[in-house]
């Protein structure tokens, strides 16, 4: 062999390296892979009312999901909300991240704190705040009505828009921080070189800045998309009982209907949809800018 | 190609004036070097010419065209950065062709001109590589080709050699100079390295504290420095402080009576001496100024020797002599005769503190 390690296998250095991997490996195996495997097995079981879960090997649960317009509607709504949230996070997040990365201000750390601060407020607390603000007698409507701008309260609560706004507010910091760290790694002189060669700002951005920020754009998109697909508190509190998305559906199937096999199937469909769409969007972005 | 004119160009950040009313005329095809210590405003001046820093006052012209308020992408200035600033996600061909692409030059012509530019910088056959696959010197040459290929009105070089190792720096220096002359490029370079400045420039501009101290050729700056700062910054000088007591007579703080050029005005002054204008030993006797001193330090520079001589409690000089194998090498502690002609004394009135 040409490339033999200078240290024989089994020397202390290798053992240490292997040893360092053990805790994380065990954690991932026991904490993640095993439950998912069990869940997948459950999703192939049958559900008999009164008896709950019955051992079986059937795809009935998946068939039930994909043949019932109600469930398909839930999946489609979830994807729609997640895509909208991700697109808006990227659109709002990129300029913000760019300014944050390039600022010479001595208050930069404060600005970063201001971005992170919303994360200190839990999702449920934040959503409760939105409820107060956007209710039909809430702050926004009463102000607008008081000013005479509107005569009827605007319906914001319990709409898709409320959920989208709510999730964007939660996810934006993740997008901004991810993009910021990547943009900071791009040499400012590269942008100036493009300008001096005759590229106006938008051309510079599409030809130089975006391609170089691609790893950050991908990471940010993946992160916010996954978070949006799996959002729980925000759709429940801001969407109301009729606004079903996949996250809350998983919970109610397990906890309220006690239908573990179907719950397992819904979980797997959510996981798979997230994975497929993430890969698809990565390929799309890569092809556009690489 | 065209001339470049700066007229009272000024940059203020709040109360802090970093460039103070700089006026310069760069002639068509001239290589002008802005030289000065860090923080002297030379880089800010270059960035104003490139269009990245809006001036607080004054104006700039390329030829007859006022470019003061033009954005960088409309200036047609070729810029080479210290960090090269190549586009890492593009091949060498794409990097060099970028500026032509922006100018909507058609494909076939781009291919031809890119190849021509790469030939000029001796990088034929490297077109398909990515910047990360090139050495520092090669990346620098790609950056140069990228700036040249757009046929810029002015070429701006921002410390272009600082990231190269010493040996390569000498080579690239001469290459850039040859190319600049061959193409007749109006060029402004910024550097803090005076040797680099001296070898490359047609004319030099010495700056400090945001202001121009002197503009001139190499010999102007070296033989006739405008002030003590230039005398100290360009080349090396040893300083003797004292006062001009009568036309052509100088008395040092250490008590030496020296003769200098009669044109020097009376009053407190400092004399700057170039180390190579001084003579040691018997030959010193016949010169207008001579003194006896003790050798305190000898540094061996290969071809040359620097001999530090203490003349009295306050005055000391550095003498540079050629290192000849047959010659006598002074040793630390030797008592030795030092001499120099009156013309070697560059006299500067002491600046009011």
Coordinates of C-alpha atoms in Angstrom, one line a residue:
Chain A
X1 CA 0.0 0.0 0.0
X2 CA 1.3 3.4 -0.9
X3 CA -0.4 5.4 1.8
X4 CA 0.3 3.6 5.0
X5 CA -0.1 5.6 8.2
X6 CA 3.3 6.2 9.8
X7 CA 1.8 4.9 13.0
X8 CA 1.0 1.2 13.2
X9 CA -2.7 0.5 13.7
X10 CA -3.5 0.0 17.4
X11 CA -1.1 2.6 18.7
X12 CA -2.3 4.8 21.6
X13 CA -3.1 7.7 19.2
X14 CA -5.7 5.8 17.3
X15 CA -7.2 4.4 20.4
X16 CA -7.6 7.9 21.8
X17 CA -9.2 9.1 18.6
X18 CA -11.6 6.1 18.6
X19 CA -12.3 6.6 22.3
X20 CA -13.4 10.2 21.7
X21 CA -16.0 9.1 19.2
X22 CA -17.6 6.5 21.5
X23 CA -19.9 8.7 23.6
X24 CA -21.4 10.5 20.6
X25 CA -21.8 7.3 18.7
X26 CA -23.6 5.6 21.6
X27 CA -25.8 8.6 22.1
X28 CA -26.8 8.8 18.4
X29 CA -27.4 5.0 18.3
X30 CA -29.5 4.7 21.5
X31 CA -31.0 8.2 21.4
X32 CA -31.9 8.4 17.7
X33 CA -31.4 5.3 15.5
X34 CA -33.0 2.8 17.8
X35 CA -36.2 4.7 18.5
X36 CA -36.6 5.5 14.8
X37 CA -36.2 1.8 14.0
X38 CA -38.8 0.9 16.6
X39 CA -41.1 3.6 15.3
X40 CA -40.7 2.2 11.8
X41 CA -41.6 -1.3 13.0
X42 CA -44.6 0.1 14.7
X43 CA -45.7 1.9 11.5
X44 CA -46.1 -1.6 9.9
X45 CA -48.3 -2.8 12.7
X46 CA -52.1 -2.8 12.7
X47 CA -54.4 -0.7 14.9
X48 CA -57.5 -2.3 16.3
X49 CA -59.8 0.0 18.3
X50 CA -60.0 -1.3 21.8
X51 CA -56.9 -3.4 21.5
X52 CA -54.6 -0.5 20.3
X53 CA -51.6 -2.0 18.6
X54 CA -51.6 -5.4 17.1
X55 CA -48.5 -7.1 15.7
X56 CA -48.6 -7.3 12.0
X57 CA -46.6 -6.6 8.8
X58 CA -48.8 -4.3 6.7
X59 CA -48.6 -1.0 4.8
X60 CA -52.2 -0.2 5.6
X61 CA -51.2 2.9 7.6
X62 CA -49.3 4.4 4.7
X63 CA -52.1 3.6 2.3
X64 CA -54.5 5.3 4.7
X65 CA -52.5 8.4 4.7
X66 CA -52.0 8.7 1.0
X67 CA -55.6 7.9 0.1
X68 CA -57.3 10.3 2.5
X69 CA -57.6 13.8 1.1
X70 CA -57.5 15.2 4.7
X71 CA -54.1 13.9 5.4
X72 CA -52.7 14.8 2.0
X73 CA -54.1 18.3 2.6
X74 CA -52.2 18.4 5.9
X75 CA -48.9 17.4 4.2
X76 CA -49.4 19.8 1.4
X77 CA -50.1 22.7 3.8
X78 CA -47.0 21.8 5.9
X79 CA -44.8 21.8 2.8
X80 CA -46.3 25.1 1.6
X81 CA -45.8 26.8 4.9
X82 CA -42.3 25.5 5.3
X83 CA -41.3 26.6 1.8
X84 CA -42.8 30.0 2.2
X85 CA -41.0 30.4 5.6
X86 CA -37.7 29.3 4.2
X87 CA -37.9 31.6 1.1
X88 CA -38.8 34.6 3.3
X89 CA -36.1 33.8 5.8
X90 CA -33.5 33.7 3.0
X91 CA -34.8 37.0 1.5
X92 CA -34.9 38.8 4.8
X93 CA -31.9 37.1 6.3
X94 CA -29.3 37.6 3.6
X95 CA -29.2 41.4 3.6
X96 CA -29.3 41.4 7.4
X97 CA -26.5 38.8 7.6
X98 CA -24.5 40.7 5.0
X99 CA -24.7 44.0 6.9
X100 CA -23.8 42.1 10.1
X101 CA -20.8 40.4 8.6
X102 CA -19.5 43.6 6.9
X103 CA -20.2 46.2 9.6
X104 CA -17.2 48.0 11.1
X105 CA -19.4 49.2 14.0
X106 CA -18.1 48.8 17.5
X107 CA -21.6 47.7 18.4
X108 CA -21.4 44.6 16.2
X109 CA -21.7 42.3 19.2
X110 CA -24.8 44.1 20.4
X111 CA -26.3 43.6 16.9
X112 CA -25.5 39.9 17.0
X113 CA -27.1 39.8 20.5
X114 CA -30.2 41.5 19.1
X115 CA -30.5 38.8 16.5
X116 CA -30.1 36.0 19.0
X117 CA -32.3 37.6 21.7
X118 CA -35.6 36.3 20.2
X119 CA -34.3 32.7 20.7
X120 CA -34.2 33.4 24.5
X121 CA -38.0 33.5 24.3
X122 CA -39.4 30.0 23.9
X123 CA -41.7 29.2 21.0
X124 CA -44.8 28.8 23.2
X125 CA -44.2 32.1 25.0
X126 CA -43.6 34.0 21.8
X127 CA -46.7 32.5 20.1
X128 CA -48.7 33.5 23.1
X129 CA -47.4 37.1 22.6
X130 CA -48.5 37.0 19.0
X131 CA -51.9 35.9 20.0
X132 CA -52.2 38.9 22.3
X133 CA -51.0 41.2 19.5
X134 CA -52.9 39.9 16.6
X135 CA -56.2 38.8 18.2
X136 CA -59.4 40.5 16.9
X137 CA -59.4 42.7 20.0
X138 CA -55.6 42.6 20.1
X139 CA -53.0 45.4 20.0
X140 CA -52.7 45.7 16.2
X141 CA -56.4 45.7 15.5
X142 CA -57.5 48.0 18.3
X143 CA -54.8 50.5 17.3
X144 CA -55.7 50.4 13.6
X145 CA -59.4 50.7 14.5
X146 CA -58.7 53.4 17.0
X147 CA -56.9 55.4 14.3
X148 CA -59.8 54.8 12.0
X149 CA -57.7 53.0 9.4
X150 CA -60.0 50.0 9.5
X151 CA -63.6 49.6 10.6
X152 CA -63.6 45.8 11.0
X153 CA -60.8 43.9 12.8
X154 CA -58.4 42.2 10.3
X155 CA -58.4 38.5 10.7
X156 CA -54.7 37.6 11.3
X157 CA -55.0 35.0 14.0
X158 CA -55.7 31.5 13.0
X159 CA -54.7 32.0 9.4
X160 CA -51.9 30.5 7.4
X161 CA -50.3 34.0 7.3
X162 CA -50.1 34.1 11.1
X163 CA -48.4 30.7 11.2
X164 CA -45.9 31.8 8.4
X165 CA -45.1 35.0 10.2
X166 CA -44.7 33.2 13.5
X167 CA -42.3 30.6 12.1
X168 CA -40.3 33.2 10.2
X169 CA -39.8 35.0 13.5
X170 CA -38.5 31.8 15.1
X171 CA -36.3 30.7 12.2
X172 CA -34.8 34.0 11.0
X173 CA -32.0 34.1 13.7
X174 CA -30.8 30.6 12.6
X175 CA -30.7 31.7 8.9
X176 CA -28.9 35.0 9.8
X177 CA -26.3 33.5 12.0
X178 CA -25.5 30.7 9.5
X179 CA -25.2 33.1 6.6
X180 CA -23.2 35.7 8.7
X181 CA -20.5 33.3 9.6
X182 CA -20.0 32.3 5.9
X183 CA -20.1 35.8 4.6
X184 CA -17.5 36.9 7.1
X185 CA -15.2 34.3 5.6
X186 CA -15.5 35.9 2.1
X187 CA -12.6 38.4 1.4
X188 CA -14.1 41.9 1.0
X189 CA -11.5 42.6 -1.6
X190 CA -13.1 39.9 -3.9
X191 CA -16.3 42.0 -4.0
X192 CA -14.2 45.1 -4.7
X193 CA -12.3 43.3 -7.4
X194 CA -15.6 42.6 -9.1
X195 CA -16.7 46.2 -8.8
X196 CA -13.5 47.5 -10.2
X197 CA -13.8 45.1 -13.2
X198 CA -17.1 46.7 -14.1
X199 CA -19.7 44.7 -12.2
X200 CA -22.6 46.7 -10.7
X201 CA -23.8 45.6 -7.2
X202 CA -26.5 43.1 -8.4
X203 CA -24.2 41.5 -10.9
X204 CA -21.4 41.3 -8.3
X205 CA -23.9 39.6 -5.9
X206 CA -25.1 37.0 -8.4
X207 CA -21.7 36.3 -9.9
X208 CA -19.4 36.5 -6.9
X209 CA -21.2 36.9 -3.5
X210 CA -23.9 34.3 -3.8
X211 CA -21.7 31.6 -5.3
X212 CA -19.2 32.1 -2.5
X213 CA -21.9 32.2 0.1
X214 CA -23.4 29.0 -1.2
X215 CA -22.4 26.7 1.6
X216 CA -24.0 29.2 4.1
X217 CA -27.1 29.5 1.9
X218 CA -27.5 25.7 1.8
X219 CA -26.9 25.3 5.5
X220 CA -29.3 28.1 6.3
X221 CA -32.0 26.8 4.0
X222 CA -31.7 23.2 5.2
X223 CA -31.8 24.3 8.9
X224 CA -34.8 26.6 8.6
X225 CA -36.7 24.2 6.3
X226 CA -36.3 21.3 8.7
X227 CA -37.4 23.5 11.6
X228 CA -40.4 24.8 9.6
X229 CA -41.5 21.4 8.5
X230 CA -41.4 20.1 12.1
X231 CA -42.8 23.2 13.8
X232 CA -45.2 22.4 16.6
X233 CA -46.0 25.2 19.0
X234 CA -46.4 28.0 16.4
X235 CA -49.0 26.2 14.2
X236 CA -50.9 25.0 17.2
X237 CA -51.1 28.3 18.9
X238 CA -51.3 30.7 15.9
X239 CA -53.1 28.4 13.5
X240 CA -55.8 27.2 15.9
X241 CA -57.4 23.8 16.1
X242 CA -58.5 23.7 12.4
X243 CA -55.1 24.5 11.0
X244 CA -53.5 21.1 11.0
X245 CA -49.8 20.6 10.1
X246 CA -47.7 17.5 10.3
X247 CA -46.0 18.2 13.6
X248 CA -49.1 18.6 15.6
X249 CA -50.7 15.7 13.7
X250 CA -48.0 13.3 14.8
X251 CA -48.6 14.3 18.4
X252 CA -52.3 14.1 18.3
X253 CA -52.3 10.7 16.6
X254 CA -50.0 9.3 19.3
X255 CA -51.3 11.1 22.4
X256 CA -55.0 11.8 21.7
X257 CA -56.0 8.9 19.5
X258 CA -53.4 6.4 20.9
X259 CA -52.9 5.2 17.4
X260 CA -49.3 4.3 17.5
X261 CA -49.0 2.5 14.2
X262 CA -50.6 5.3 12.2
X263 CA -48.6 7.8 14.3
X264 CA -45.4 6.0 13.3
X265 CA -46.4 6.1 9.7
X266 CA -47.2 9.9 9.8
X267 CA -43.8 10.4 11.5
X268 CA -42.0 8.5 8.8
X269 CA -43.8 10.4 6.0
X270 CA -42.9 13.7 7.6
X271 CA -39.2 12.6 8.0
X272 CA -39.0 11.4 4.4
X273 CA -40.8 14.4 2.9
X274 CA -38.3 16.7 4.8
X275 CA -35.4 14.7 3.6
X276 CA -36.5 14.6 0.0
X277 CA -37.3 18.3 -0.2
X278 CA -34.1 19.2 1.5
X279 CA -32.0 17.2 -1.0
X280 CA -34.0 18.6 -3.9
X281 CA -33.5 22.2 -2.8
X282 CA -29.8 21.6 -2.2
X283 CA -29.4 20.3 -5.7
X284 CA -31.4 23.1 -7.2
X285 CA -29.4 25.8 -5.4
X286 CA -26.1 24.1 -6.3
X287 CA -27.0 23.9 -9.9
X288 CA -28.0 27.5 -10.0
X289 CA -24.8 28.9 -8.5
X290 CA -22.0 26.4 -8.7
Chain B
X1 CA -4.5 55.0 -21.2
X2 CA -4.7 58.5 -19.9
X3 CA -3.4 60.8 -17.3
X4 CA -4.8 60.9 -13.8
X5 CA -5.2 64.1 -11.9
X6 CA -6.0 64.5 -8.2
X7 CA -7.0 68.0 -7.1
X8 CA -7.1 68.8 -3.4
X9 CA -8.4 65.3 -2.6
X10 CA -9.4 65.1 1.0
X11 CA -10.9 62.4 3.2
X12 CA -12.2 63.1 6.7
X13 CA -13.7 60.7 9.1
X14 CA -15.4 62.9 11.7
X15 CA -12.7 65.2 12.9
X16 CA -10.0 62.8 11.8
X17 CA -8.4 64.0 8.5
X18 CA -6.8 60.9 6.9
X19 CA -6.0 62.5 3.5
X20 CA -5.2 66.2 3.6
X21 CA -5.7 68.0 0.3
X22 CA -3.6 65.8 -1.9
X23 CA -3.0 67.1 -5.4
X24 CA -1.1 64.9 -7.9
X25 CA -0.6 64.7 -11.6
X26 CA 0.1 61.3 -13.0
X27 CA 1.2 61.6 -16.6
X28 CA 0.1 59.3 -19.3
X29 CA 2.2 56.1 -19.1
X30 CA 3.9 57.1 -15.8
X31 CA 4.5 54.8 -12.9
X32 CA 3.9 56.7 -9.7
X33 CA 4.4 55.2 -6.3
X34 CA 2.8 56.4 -3.1
X35 CA 5.2 55.7 -0.4
X36 CA 4.8 56.2 3.4
X37 CA 4.5 54.5 6.7
X38 CA 1.3 52.7 7.7
X39 CA -1.5 55.1 8.4
X40 CA -0.1 57.8 6.2
X41 CA -3.2 57.9 4.0
X42 CA -1.6 56.3 0.9
X43 CA -4.1 53.4 0.8
X44 CA -7.1 55.7 1.4
X45 CA -5.9 57.8 -1.5
X46 CA -5.7 54.8 -3.8
X47 CA -9.1 53.6 -2.6
X48 CA -10.5 57.0 -3.5
X49 CA -9.1 56.7 -7.0
X50 CA -10.6 53.2 -7.3
X51 CA -13.9 54.6 -6.1
X52 CA -14.4 52.6 -2.9
X53 CA -14.0 55.6 -0.6
X54 CA -16.0 58.7 -1.4
X55 CA -13.8 61.8 -1.0
X56 CA -14.8 64.5 1.5
X57 CA -13.5 67.2 -0.8
X58 CA -11.5 67.8 -4.0
X59 CA -11.8 66.1 -7.3
X60 CA -10.3 63.4 -9.6
X61 CA -10.0 63.3 -13.3
X62 CA -8.9 60.6 -15.8
X63 CA -7.9 62.4 -18.9
X64 CA -10.6 65.1 -19.2
X65 CA -13.3 63.1 -17.5
X66 CA -14.3 63.9 -14.0
X67 CA -14.6 60.6 -12.0
X68 CA -15.0 62.1 -8.5
X69 CA -18.6 60.8 -8.1
X70 CA -18.4 57.8 -10.5
X71 CA -19.0 54.4 -8.9
X72 CA -16.1 51.9 -9.1
X73 CA -17.7 49.8 -11.8
X74 CA -17.8 52.8 -14.2
X75 CA -14.2 54.0 -13.7
X76 CA -12.3 51.6 -15.9
X77 CA -9.5 51.2 -13.4
X78 CA -7.5 48.0 -13.2
X79 CA -6.9 47.1 -9.6
X80 CA -4.5 44.6 -8.1
X81 CA -4.9 43.8 -4.4
X82 CA -2.4 42.7 -1.8
X83 CA -4.5 39.6 -1.2
X84 CA -4.8 39.0 -5.0
X85 CA -8.6 38.8 -4.5
X86 CA -9.1 36.2 -7.2
X87 CA -12.6 34.7 -7.5
X88 CA -12.0 31.3 -5.9
X89 CA -15.0 29.7 -7.6
X90 CA -13.8 30.6 -11.1
X91 CA -11.0 29.2 -13.2
X92 CA -8.1 31.3 -14.3
X93 CA -9.8 31.9 -17.6
X94 CA -13.0 32.9 -16.0
X95 CA -11.2 35.2 -13.6
X96 CA -9.3 37.0 -16.3
X97 CA -12.4 37.1 -18.6
X98 CA -14.7 38.5 -15.9
X99 CA -14.0 42.2 -16.7
X100 CA -14.6 41.6 -20.5
X101 CA -17.8 39.7 -19.7
X102 CA -19.0 42.8 -17.8
X103 CA -18.2 44.9 -20.8
X104 CA -20.3 42.6 -23.0
X105 CA -17.4 41.7 -25.2
X106 CA -18.3 38.7 -27.4
X107 CA -17.2 35.2 -26.5
X108 CA -14.6 34.7 -29.2
X109 CA -12.9 38.0 -28.5
X110 CA -12.8 37.2 -24.8
X111 CA -11.1 33.9 -25.4
X112 CA -8.5 35.6 -27.5
X113 CA -7.8 38.5 -25.2
X114 CA -7.7 36.2 -22.1
X115 CA -5.1 34.0 -23.8
X116 CA -3.1 37.1 -24.8
X117 CA -3.2 38.5 -21.2
X118 CA -2.1 35.1 -19.8
X119 CA 0.7 35.0 -22.3
X120 CA 1.8 38.4 -21.1
X121 CA 2.1 37.2 -17.5
X122 CA 3.7 33.9 -18.7
X123 CA 0.8 31.7 -17.6
X124 CA -0.2 30.1 -20.9
X125 CA -1.8 26.7 -20.2
X126 CA -3.0 27.6 -16.7
X127 CA -6.4 28.8 -17.9
X128 CA -8.4 25.8 -16.7
X129 CA -6.9 25.7 -13.2
X130 CA -8.5 27.2 -10.1
X131 CA -6.7 29.9 -8.1
X132 CA -6.2 27.4 -5.2
X133 CA -4.1 25.2 -7.5
X134 CA -1.6 28.0 -8.1
X135 CA 1.3 29.3 -6.1
X136 CA 1.3 32.8 -4.6
X137 CA 3.4 34.2 -7.4
X138 CA 1.2 32.7 -10.1
X139 CA -2.0 34.0 -8.4
X140 CA -0.4 37.4 -8.3
X141 CA 0.2 37.2 -12.0
X142 CA -3.4 36.1 -12.7
X143 CA -4.6 39.1 -10.7
X144 CA -2.4 41.3 -12.9
X145 CA -3.7 39.7 -16.1
X146 CA -7.2 40.2 -14.9
X147 CA -6.5 43.9 -14.3
X148 CA -4.7 44.4 -17.6
X149 CA -7.1 42.6 -19.9
X150 CA -9.8 45.3 -19.6
X151 CA -7.3 47.8 -21.0
X152 CA -7.7 50.1 -18.0
X153 CA -7.2 53.8 -18.1
X154 CA -5.2 53.5 -14.9
X155 CA -3.6 50.6 -13.2
X156 CA -3.8 50.7 -9.4
X157 CA -1.6 48.4 -7.4
X158 CA -2.2 48.1 -3.6
X159 CA 0.9 46.7 -2.0
X160 CA 0.9 44.0 -4.7
X161 CA 4.0 42.3 -3.6
X162 CA 3.7 42.2 0.2
X163 CA 2.4 38.6 0.3
X164 CA 5.2 37.1 -1.8
X165 CA 8.4 35.7 -0.4
X166 CA 11.6 37.9 -0.7
X167 CA 13.1 36.2 -3.8
X168 CA 9.9 36.1 -5.8
X169 CA 9.2 39.7 -4.9
X170 CA 12.4 40.8 -6.7
X171 CA 11.3 38.9 -9.9
X172 CA 7.7 40.0 -9.9
X173 CA 8.8 43.6 -9.3
X174 CA 10.8 43.7 -12.5
X175 CA 8.1 41.8 -14.4
X176 CA 5.4 44.3 -13.4
X177 CA 7.7 47.2 -14.3
X178 CA 8.6 45.7 -17.7
X179 CA 5.0 45.1 -18.5
X180 CA 4.0 48.5 -17.4
X181 CA 6.5 50.1 -19.7
X182 CA 5.8 47.8 -22.6
X183 CA 2.0 48.6 -22.4
X184 CA 2.5 52.3 -21.5
X185 CA 0.2 51.9 -18.5
X186 CA -0.6 54.9 -16.3
X187 CA 0.1 53.3 -12.9
X188 CA -0.3 54.2 -9.3
X189 CA 1.2 51.8 -6.7
X190 CA 1.0 52.0 -3.0
X191 CA 3.7 50.5 -0.8
X192 CA 5.5 51.0 2.4
X193 CA 8.6 49.2 1.1
X194 CA 11.0 51.9 -0.1
X195 CA 13.3 49.6 -2.0
X196 CA 10.3 48.4 -4.0
X197 CA 9.3 52.0 -4.6
X198 CA 12.7 53.0 -5.7
X199 CA 13.1 50.2 -8.2
X200 CA 9.7 50.5 -9.8
X201 CA 8.8 54.1 -9.9
X202 CA 9.2 56.9 -12.5
X203 CA 8.3 59.3 -9.7
X204 CA 7.6 58.8 -6.0
X205 CA 5.2 60.6 -3.6
X206 CA 6.2 60.5 0.0
X207 CA 3.3 60.8 2.3
X208 CA 2.9 61.1 6.1
X209 CA 0.0 62.0 8.3
X210 CA -2.3 62.2 5.2
X211 CA -0.2 64.9 3.5
X212 CA 2.2 64.8 0.6
X213 CA 5.7 65.6 1.9
X214 CA 7.6 65.5 -1.4
X215 CA 7.0 64.4 -5.0
X216 CA 10.0 63.6 -7.2
X217 CA 12.3 61.1 -8.8
X218 CA 14.5 58.7 -6.8
X219 CA 17.5 61.1 -6.9
X220 CA 15.3 64.1 -5.9
X221 CA 14.2 62.3 -2.8
X222 CA 17.5 60.9 -1.9
X223 CA 19.9 63.8 -2.8
X224 CA 17.5 66.6 -2.1
X225 CA 14.9 65.5 0.5
X226 CA 12.4 68.3 1.2
X227 CA 12.4 67.7 4.9
X228 CA 13.8 65.6 7.8
X229 CA 10.9 63.1 7.4
X230 CA 11.8 62.4 3.8
X231 CA 15.5 62.3 4.6
X232 CA 14.8 59.8 7.3
X233 CA 12.2 57.7 5.5
X234 CA 13.9 57.4 2.1
X235 CA 17.2 55.7 2.5
X236 CA 19.0 55.9 5.8
X237 CA 20.4 58.9 7.6
X238 CA 22.0 59.6 10.8
X239 CA 21.0 62.8 12.5
X240 CA 23.1 65.4 14.3
X241 CA 21.1 68.1 16.0
X242 CA 22.5 71.5 16.8
X243 CA 22.2 75.0 15.2
X244 CA 23.4 76.9 12.2
X245 CA 25.5 79.7 13.7
X246 CA 26.7 81.5 10.6
X247 CA 26.4 80.9 6.9
X248 CA 28.0 77.5 6.3
X249 CA 28.8 76.9 10.0
X250 CA 27.0 74.5 12.2
X251 CA 27.6 73.7 15.8
X252 CA 26.3 70.4 17.1
X253 CA 24.7 69.9 20.5
X254 CA 27.7 67.7 21.3
X255 CA 30.1 70.6 20.5
X256 CA 31.4 69.7 17.1
X257 CA 32.0 72.5 14.7
X258 CA 31.0 71.5 11.2
X259 CA 30.8 73.2 7.9
X260 CA 27.8 72.8 5.7
X261 CA 26.4 74.5 2.6
X262 CA 26.2 78.3 3.1
X263 CA 22.6 78.4 1.9
X264 CA 21.3 77.0 5.3
X265 CA 19.4 79.6 7.3
X266 CA 20.6 80.4 10.8
X267 CA 18.8 78.9 13.8
X268 CA 18.2 75.5 15.4
X269 CA 18.6 72.7 12.8
X270 CA 19.3 69.1 12.3
X271 CA 21.9 67.6 9.9
X272 CA 21.1 64.4 8.1
X273 CA 24.1 62.3 6.8
X274 CA 23.9 59.5 4.4
X275 CA 26.1 56.6 5.7
X276 CA 27.8 56.0 2.4
X277 CA 28.9 59.7 2.1
X278 CA 31.2 59.3 5.1
X279 CA 34.8 58.2 5.0
X280 CA 36.9 56.4 7.6
X281 CA 40.6 56.4 8.4
X282 CA 43.4 58.5 6.8
X283 CA 41.3 59.5 3.8
X284 CA 39.0 61.5 6.2
X285 CA 41.8 63.9 7.0
X286 CA 41.5 66.0 3.9
X287 CA 37.7 66.5 4.1
X288 CA 35.9 69.7 5.3
X289 CA 34.5 67.9 8.3
X290 CA 36.4 65.4 10.3
X291 CA 36.3 64.1 13.8
X292 CA 37.8 61.3 15.9
X293 CA 35.5 58.7 17.4
X294 CA 35.2 55.3 18.9
X295 CA 33.7 52.3 17.1
X296 CA 30.7 51.1 19.0
X297 CA 29.2 48.5 16.7
X298 CA 30.0 46.9 13.3
X299 CA 27.3 45.2 11.3
X300 CA 28.5 42.9 8.6
X301 CA 26.1 43.1 5.6
X302 CA 28.1 41.0 3.1
X303 CA 29.1 43.4 0.4
X304 CA 29.0 46.3 2.8
X305 CA 29.9 47.1 6.4
X306 CA 28.0 49.5 8.7
X307 CA 30.3 51.0 11.2
X308 CA 28.7 52.9 14.1
X309 CA 31.0 55.6 15.5
X310 CA 30.5 57.6 18.6
X311 CA 32.0 61.1 18.2
X312 CA 31.2 62.4 21.7
X313 CA 28.6 62.1 24.3
X314 CA 25.6 63.2 22.1
X315 CA 26.8 62.8 18.5
X316 CA 27.2 59.6 16.7
X317 CA 27.2 58.6 13.0
X318 CA 26.9 55.4 10.9
X319 CA 29.4 55.0 8.2
X320 CA 28.9 52.5 5.4
X321 CA 32.0 51.2 3.7
X322 CA 32.5 48.6 1.0
X323 CA 33.7 45.2 2.4
X324 CA 37.0 44.7 0.5
X325 CA 39.0 41.7 1.4
X326 CA 42.3 43.7 1.4
X327 CA 40.9 46.5 3.5
X328 CA 41.1 46.9 7.2
X329 CA 37.9 46.0 9.0
X330 CA 37.4 48.3 12.0
X331 CA 36.7 46.6 15.3
X332 CA 34.5 47.6 18.2
X333 CA 36.6 49.8 20.5
X334 CA 38.9 51.1 17.8
X335 CA 39.6 54.9 17.8
X336 CA 39.0 56.0 14.3
X337 CA 39.0 59.1 12.1
X338 CA 35.7 60.0 10.4
X339 CA 35.3 62.6 7.7
X340 CA 32.8 64.0 5.2
X341 CA 32.5 66.9 2.8
X342 CA 30.3 69.9 3.5
X343 CA 28.0 68.8 0.6
X344 CA 27.1 65.6 2.5
X345 CA 25.4 67.7 5.2
X346 CA 21.6 67.9 4.5
X347 CA 20.5 70.7 6.8
X348 CA 16.9 71.0 8.0
X349 CA 15.7 73.8 10.2
X350 CA 14.2 72.3 13.4
X351 CA 10.4 72.0 13.0
X352 CA 8.5 74.0 15.6
X353 CA 7.2 71.5 18.0

